[in-house]
Short mmCIF file of C-alpha atoms in Angstrom, two decimals:
data_model
loop_
_atom_site.label_atom_id
_atom_site.label_comp_id
_atom_site.label_asym_id
_atom_site.label_seq_id
_atom_site.Cartn_x
_atom_site.Cartn_y
_atom_site.Cartn_z
CA MET A 1 29.02 5.49 -12.86
CA LEU A 2 26.03 7.23 -14.38
CA MET A 3 23.46 8.33 -11.80
CA ASP A 4 19.84 7.23 -12.33
CA PRO A 5 18.44 10.80 -12.66
CA THR A 6 20.86 11.46 -15.49
CA LEU A 7 19.91 8.23 -17.24
CA ALA A 8 16.25 9.16 -16.81
CA LEU A 9 16.93 12.60 -18.38
CA LEU A 10 18.69 10.93 -21.33
CA GLY A 11 15.71 8.61 -21.71
CA VAL A 12 13.26 11.54 -21.85
CA GLY A 13 15.51 13.28 -24.35
CA ALA A 14 15.64 10.13 -26.47
CA PHE A 15 11.84 9.88 -26.41
CA LEU A 16 11.49 13.49 -27.61
CA ALA A 17 14.25 12.93 -30.19
CA GLY A 18 12.49 9.88 -31.58
CA MET A 19 9.21 11.78 -31.81
CA VAL A 20 10.73 14.79 -33.56
CA ASP A 21 12.91 12.69 -35.85
CA ALA A 22 9.94 10.63 -36.99
CA VAL A 23 8.18 13.76 -38.17
CA VAL A 24 10.76 16.28 -39.43
CA GLY A 25 14.18 14.80 -38.67
CA GLY A 26 16.71 16.36 -36.42
CA GLY A 27 16.43 14.08 -33.38
CA GLY A 28 20.20 14.19 -32.94
CA LEU A 29 19.88 17.87 -32.09
CA ILE A 30 18.35 16.72 -28.87
CA GLN A 31 20.33 13.54 -28.10
CA ILE A 32 23.86 14.74 -28.91
CA PRO A 33 23.89 17.84 -26.67
CA LEU A 34 22.38 15.81 -23.84
CA LEU A 35 25.08 13.15 -24.20
CA PHE A 36 27.81 15.82 -24.27
CA SER A 37 26.34 17.38 -21.12
CA ALA A 38 26.11 14.00 -19.34
CA PHE A 39 29.64 12.92 -20.34
CA PRO A 40 31.70 16.11 -20.75
CA GLN A 41 35.01 14.19 -20.55
CA ALA A 42 34.09 11.44 -23.00
CA ALA A 43 35.59 11.22 -26.50
CA PRO A 44 33.21 12.73 -29.12
CA ALA A 45 33.37 9.50 -31.17
CA THR A 46 32.04 7.54 -28.18
CA LEU A 47 29.10 9.90 -27.78
CA PHE A 48 28.32 9.83 -31.50
CA GLY A 49 28.47 6.05 -31.46
CA THR A 50 26.07 5.93 -28.51
CA ASN A 51 23.72 8.36 -30.28
CA LYS A 52 23.69 6.23 -33.43
CA LEU A 53 22.87 3.04 -31.57
CA ALA A 54 20.11 4.81 -29.65
CA SER A 55 18.62 6.29 -32.85
CA VAL A 56 18.60 3.35 -35.22
CA PHE A 57 15.75 1.56 -33.52
CA GLY A 58 13.47 4.55 -33.63
CA THR A 59 14.35 5.30 -37.24
CA ALA A 60 13.66 1.72 -38.29
CA GLY A 61 10.38 1.74 -36.35
CA ALA A 62 9.29 4.96 -38.12
CA ALA A 63 10.16 3.43 -41.53
CA VAL A 64 7.98 0.44 -40.81
CA GLN A 65 5.07 2.59 -39.63
CA TYR A 66 5.28 4.90 -42.64
CA SER A 67 5.61 1.97 -45.09
CA ARG A 68 2.25 0.62 -43.91
CA ARG A 69 0.53 3.76 -45.29
CA VAL A 70 2.94 4.91 -48.01
CA SER A 71 4.44 2.93 -50.88
CA ILE A 72 8.24 2.87 -50.81
CA PRO A 73 9.92 4.37 -53.95
CA TRP A 74 12.68 1.73 -53.99
CA ARG A 75 14.04 2.97 -57.34
CA ALA A 76 15.45 5.95 -55.49
CA ALA A 77 15.53 4.76 -51.86
CA GLY A 78 17.51 1.63 -52.53
CA PRO A 79 20.53 3.21 -54.37
CA ALA A 80 20.50 6.15 -51.99
CA ALA A 81 20.63 3.84 -48.97
CA LEU A 82 23.57 1.86 -50.38
CA ALA A 83 25.55 4.99 -51.25
CA ALA A 84 24.70 6.50 -47.89
CA ALA A 85 26.04 3.44 -46.04
CA ILE A 86 29.43 3.87 -47.79
CA GLY A 87 29.46 7.60 -47.12
CA SER A 88 28.51 7.05 -43.50
CA CYS A 89 31.46 4.73 -42.94
CA SER A 90 33.77 7.39 -44.29
CA GLY A 91 32.16 10.06 -42.11
CA ALA A 92 32.33 7.92 -39.00
CA ARG A 93 36.01 7.26 -39.59
CA ALA A 94 36.57 11.00 -39.93
CA VAL A 95 35.00 11.48 -36.47
CA VAL A 96 37.40 8.90 -34.98
CA LEU A 97 40.41 10.63 -36.58
CA PHE A 98 39.29 14.25 -36.13
CA PRO A 99 41.03 16.22 -33.28
CA PRO A 100 38.50 16.26 -30.42
CA ALA A 101 39.44 19.83 -29.36
CA ALA A 102 38.45 21.15 -32.80
CA LEU A 103 35.21 19.18 -32.95
CA ARG A 104 33.08 21.05 -30.40
CA PRO A 105 33.04 24.45 -32.24
CA LEU A 106 32.26 22.61 -35.46
CA ILE A 107 29.32 20.88 -33.83
CA LEU A 108 27.97 24.18 -32.61
CA VAL A 109 28.26 25.75 -36.03
CA LEU A 110 26.49 22.80 -37.61
CA LEU A 111 23.77 22.97 -35.00
CA ILE A 112 23.12 26.61 -35.84
CA LEU A 113 23.10 25.96 -39.60
CA VAL A 114 20.71 23.04 -39.27
CA ALA A 115 18.43 25.06 -36.98
CA LEU A 116 18.37 27.96 -39.42
CA TYR A 117 17.60 25.60 -42.29
CA THR A 118 14.72 24.04 -40.34
CA PHE A 119 13.34 27.47 -39.37
CA LEU A 120 13.47 28.79 -42.94
CA ARG A 121 12.19 25.71 -44.74
CA LYS A 122 8.67 26.14 -46.11
CA ASP A 123 6.02 23.40 -46.36
CA PHE A 124 6.17 21.74 -49.72
CA GLY A 125 5.88 18.27 -51.28
CA ILE A 126 2.15 18.12 -51.83
CA HIS A 127 2.33 16.19 -55.09
CA HIS A 128 4.31 13.08 -55.91
CA ARG A 129 5.98 13.48 -59.34
CA ARG A 130 8.61 10.86 -60.04
CA LEU A 131 11.37 11.70 -62.55
CA ALA A 132 10.68 10.19 -65.99
CA SER A 133 14.21 8.85 -66.38
CA ALA A 134 14.94 5.94 -64.05
CA GLY A 135 18.67 6.29 -64.68
CA ARG A 136 18.70 9.97 -63.80
CA GLU A 137 16.66 9.31 -60.66
CA CYS A 138 19.04 6.58 -59.61
CA GLY A 139 22.12 8.74 -60.26
CA LEU A 140 20.76 11.70 -58.32
CA ALA A 141 19.68 9.41 -55.46
CA ILE A 142 23.22 8.00 -55.25
CA LEU A 143 24.70 11.53 -55.07
CA ILE A 144 22.24 12.56 -52.34
CA GLY A 145 22.86 9.33 -50.39
CA ALA A 146 26.66 9.56 -50.57
CA ALA A 147 26.84 13.22 -49.54
CA LEU A 148 24.36 13.02 -46.67
CA GLY A 149 25.63 9.59 -45.66
CA PHE A 150 29.04 11.14 -45.03
CA TYR A 151 27.44 13.99 -43.12
CA ASP A 152 25.35 11.58 -41.03
CA GLY A 153 28.38 9.46 -40.15
CA PHE A 154 30.41 12.49 -39.28
CA PHE A 155 27.87 14.53 -37.37
CA GLY A 156 24.26 13.52 -37.99
CA PRO A 157 21.69 16.00 -36.61
CA GLY A 158 19.33 17.22 -39.32
CA THR A 159 20.19 14.42 -41.77
CA GLY A 160 16.54 13.36 -42.01
CA SER A 161 15.37 16.89 -42.69
CA PHE A 162 17.98 17.37 -45.42
CA LEU A 163 17.06 14.06 -47.02
CA ILE A 164 13.36 14.92 -47.04
CA PHE A 165 14.13 18.31 -48.55
CA LEU A 166 16.38 16.92 -51.31
CA PHE A 167 14.07 13.97 -52.11
CA ILE A 168 11.23 16.47 -52.61
CA ARG A 169 13.21 19.24 -54.36
CA ILE A 170 15.41 17.09 -56.60
CA LEU A 171 13.52 13.80 -57.04
CA GLY A 172 9.97 15.19 -57.04
CA MET A 173 8.59 13.14 -54.17
CA ASP A 174 5.76 14.31 -51.90
CA PHE A 175 6.29 14.64 -48.17
CA LEU A 176 5.21 11.17 -47.11
CA HIS A 177 7.20 9.34 -49.82
CA ALA A 178 10.23 11.51 -49.05
CA SER A 179 9.82 10.77 -45.31
CA VAL A 180 9.73 6.99 -45.70
CA SER A 181 12.69 7.13 -48.13
CA ALA A 182 14.67 9.26 -45.67
CA LYS A 183 14.02 6.78 -42.88
CA ILE A 184 15.31 3.90 -45.02
CA VAL A 185 18.48 5.84 -45.81
CA ASN A 186 18.89 6.85 -42.18
CA VAL A 187 18.69 3.21 -41.06
CA SER A 188 21.44 2.39 -43.56
CA THR A 189 23.73 5.23 -42.43
CA ASN A 190 23.18 4.50 -38.75
CA LEU A 191 24.06 0.79 -39.12
CA ALA A 192 27.18 1.65 -41.11
CA ALA A 193 28.34 4.28 -38.59
CA ILE A 194 27.60 1.92 -35.67
CA ALA A 195 29.87 -0.72 -37.21
CA VAL A 196 32.72 1.79 -37.34
CA PHE A 197 32.16 3.12 -33.82
CA VAL A 198 31.79 -0.35 -32.31
CA SER A 199 35.01 -1.47 -33.99
CA HIS A 200 36.73 1.32 -32.08
CA GLY A 201 35.02 0.48 -28.83
CA ALA A 202 33.13 3.77 -29.05
CA VAL A 203 29.74 3.07 -27.46
CA PHE A 204 28.30 3.37 -23.94
CA TRP A 205 26.18 0.21 -24.22
CA GLN A 206 23.94 0.55 -21.16
CA VAL A 207 23.10 4.18 -21.96
CA ALA A 208 22.56 3.40 -25.63
CA LEU A 209 20.12 0.55 -24.97
CA VAL A 210 18.02 2.57 -22.54
CA MET A 211 17.91 5.50 -24.98
CA ALA A 212 17.08 3.13 -27.86
CA CYS A 213 13.94 1.88 -26.11
CA CYS A 214 12.83 5.42 -25.35
CA ASN A 215 13.66 6.57 -28.89
CA LEU A 216 11.59 3.73 -30.40
CA LEU A 217 8.59 4.64 -28.23
CA GLY A 218 8.92 8.30 -29.18
CA SER A 219 9.19 7.37 -32.86
CA ARG A 220 5.93 5.45 -32.68
CA VAL A 221 4.15 8.43 -31.10
CA GLY A 222 5.68 10.91 -33.57
CA THR A 223 4.86 8.85 -36.65
CA GLY A 224 1.27 8.38 -35.44
CA LEU A 225 0.90 12.11 -34.89
CA ALA A 226 2.38 12.93 -38.29
CA LEU A 227 0.04 10.56 -40.12
CA ARG A 228 -3.02 11.73 -38.20
CA HIS A 229 -2.51 15.45 -37.47
CA GLY A 230 0.40 16.83 -39.52
CA VAL A 231 3.64 18.37 -38.28
CA VAL A 232 2.84 22.03 -37.49
CA PHE A 233 2.70 21.77 -33.70
CA ILE A 234 5.69 19.39 -33.50
CA ARG A 235 7.75 21.66 -35.80
CA LYS A 236 7.16 24.63 -33.41
CA ALA A 237 8.17 22.54 -30.43
CA PHE A 238 11.19 21.28 -32.31
CA LEU A 239 12.43 24.80 -33.13
CA ALA A 240 11.99 25.87 -29.50
CA VAL A 241 13.97 22.81 -28.26
CA VAL A 242 16.74 23.45 -30.84
CA LEU A 243 17.12 27.06 -29.67
CA VAL A 244 17.49 25.99 -26.05
CA LEU A 245 20.00 23.28 -26.96
CA ILE A 246 22.10 25.70 -29.05
CA LEU A 247 22.32 28.08 -26.10
CA ARG A 248 23.19 25.20 -23.76
CA PHE A 249 25.81 23.82 -26.16
CA ALA A 250 27.34 27.27 -26.66
CA ALA A 251 27.64 27.65 -22.90
CA ASP A 252 29.31 24.21 -22.60
CA THR A 253 31.73 25.07 -25.40
CA PHE A 254 32.80 28.61 -24.46
CA LEU A 255 32.21 28.99 -20.70
#
């Protein structure tokens, strides 16, 4: 039976994850290590399923908030979301079938890679320049959605950051349009992965619902801060939190 202090800690972590994810992505970097620490004997698929259910509400809330201020580029976001849902199902099934003993080191490696990417990524995406060819934009969006959908279903942390980066770099969006598009794709991947995990009974429902409420609240705060003040101070806090979590996850894996 989960003790109340532990549930409270998971709630605080979900709030911070929702706030960070709404701005720069990477909320799973906070939630997943906390879940592994709280349930060290649980199957990884169960913890990933709980994380997805906790995250989808905050992601959807951020998408709604962003859409009130930023027009949604559906020509790219729609196909990417559909492809990502299919990819996410495949990735989630890979988690269910993947040997649990081999999964922890892989998670640690991915955490480090995502943290390095976030640290090295420069600010960009000032101007919104859509691709002239609608067909090319749709094709590239499908490729991005399918690849990152699989990644999100299989592991997840940093997916929002990667989506924003690729939407800006490849599709020519500015930061805000890339952010709202990434949230739409993330909602799609989360729902697809949740369907797979639930079908395998892989969710701690009570924990997920408490974390979902906290994640949604954090998402509202993070989106408001991003729209009003920018992301510099949250990005610094995010990198500090990621470093601490990598050290903690490494200790849990090797000690």
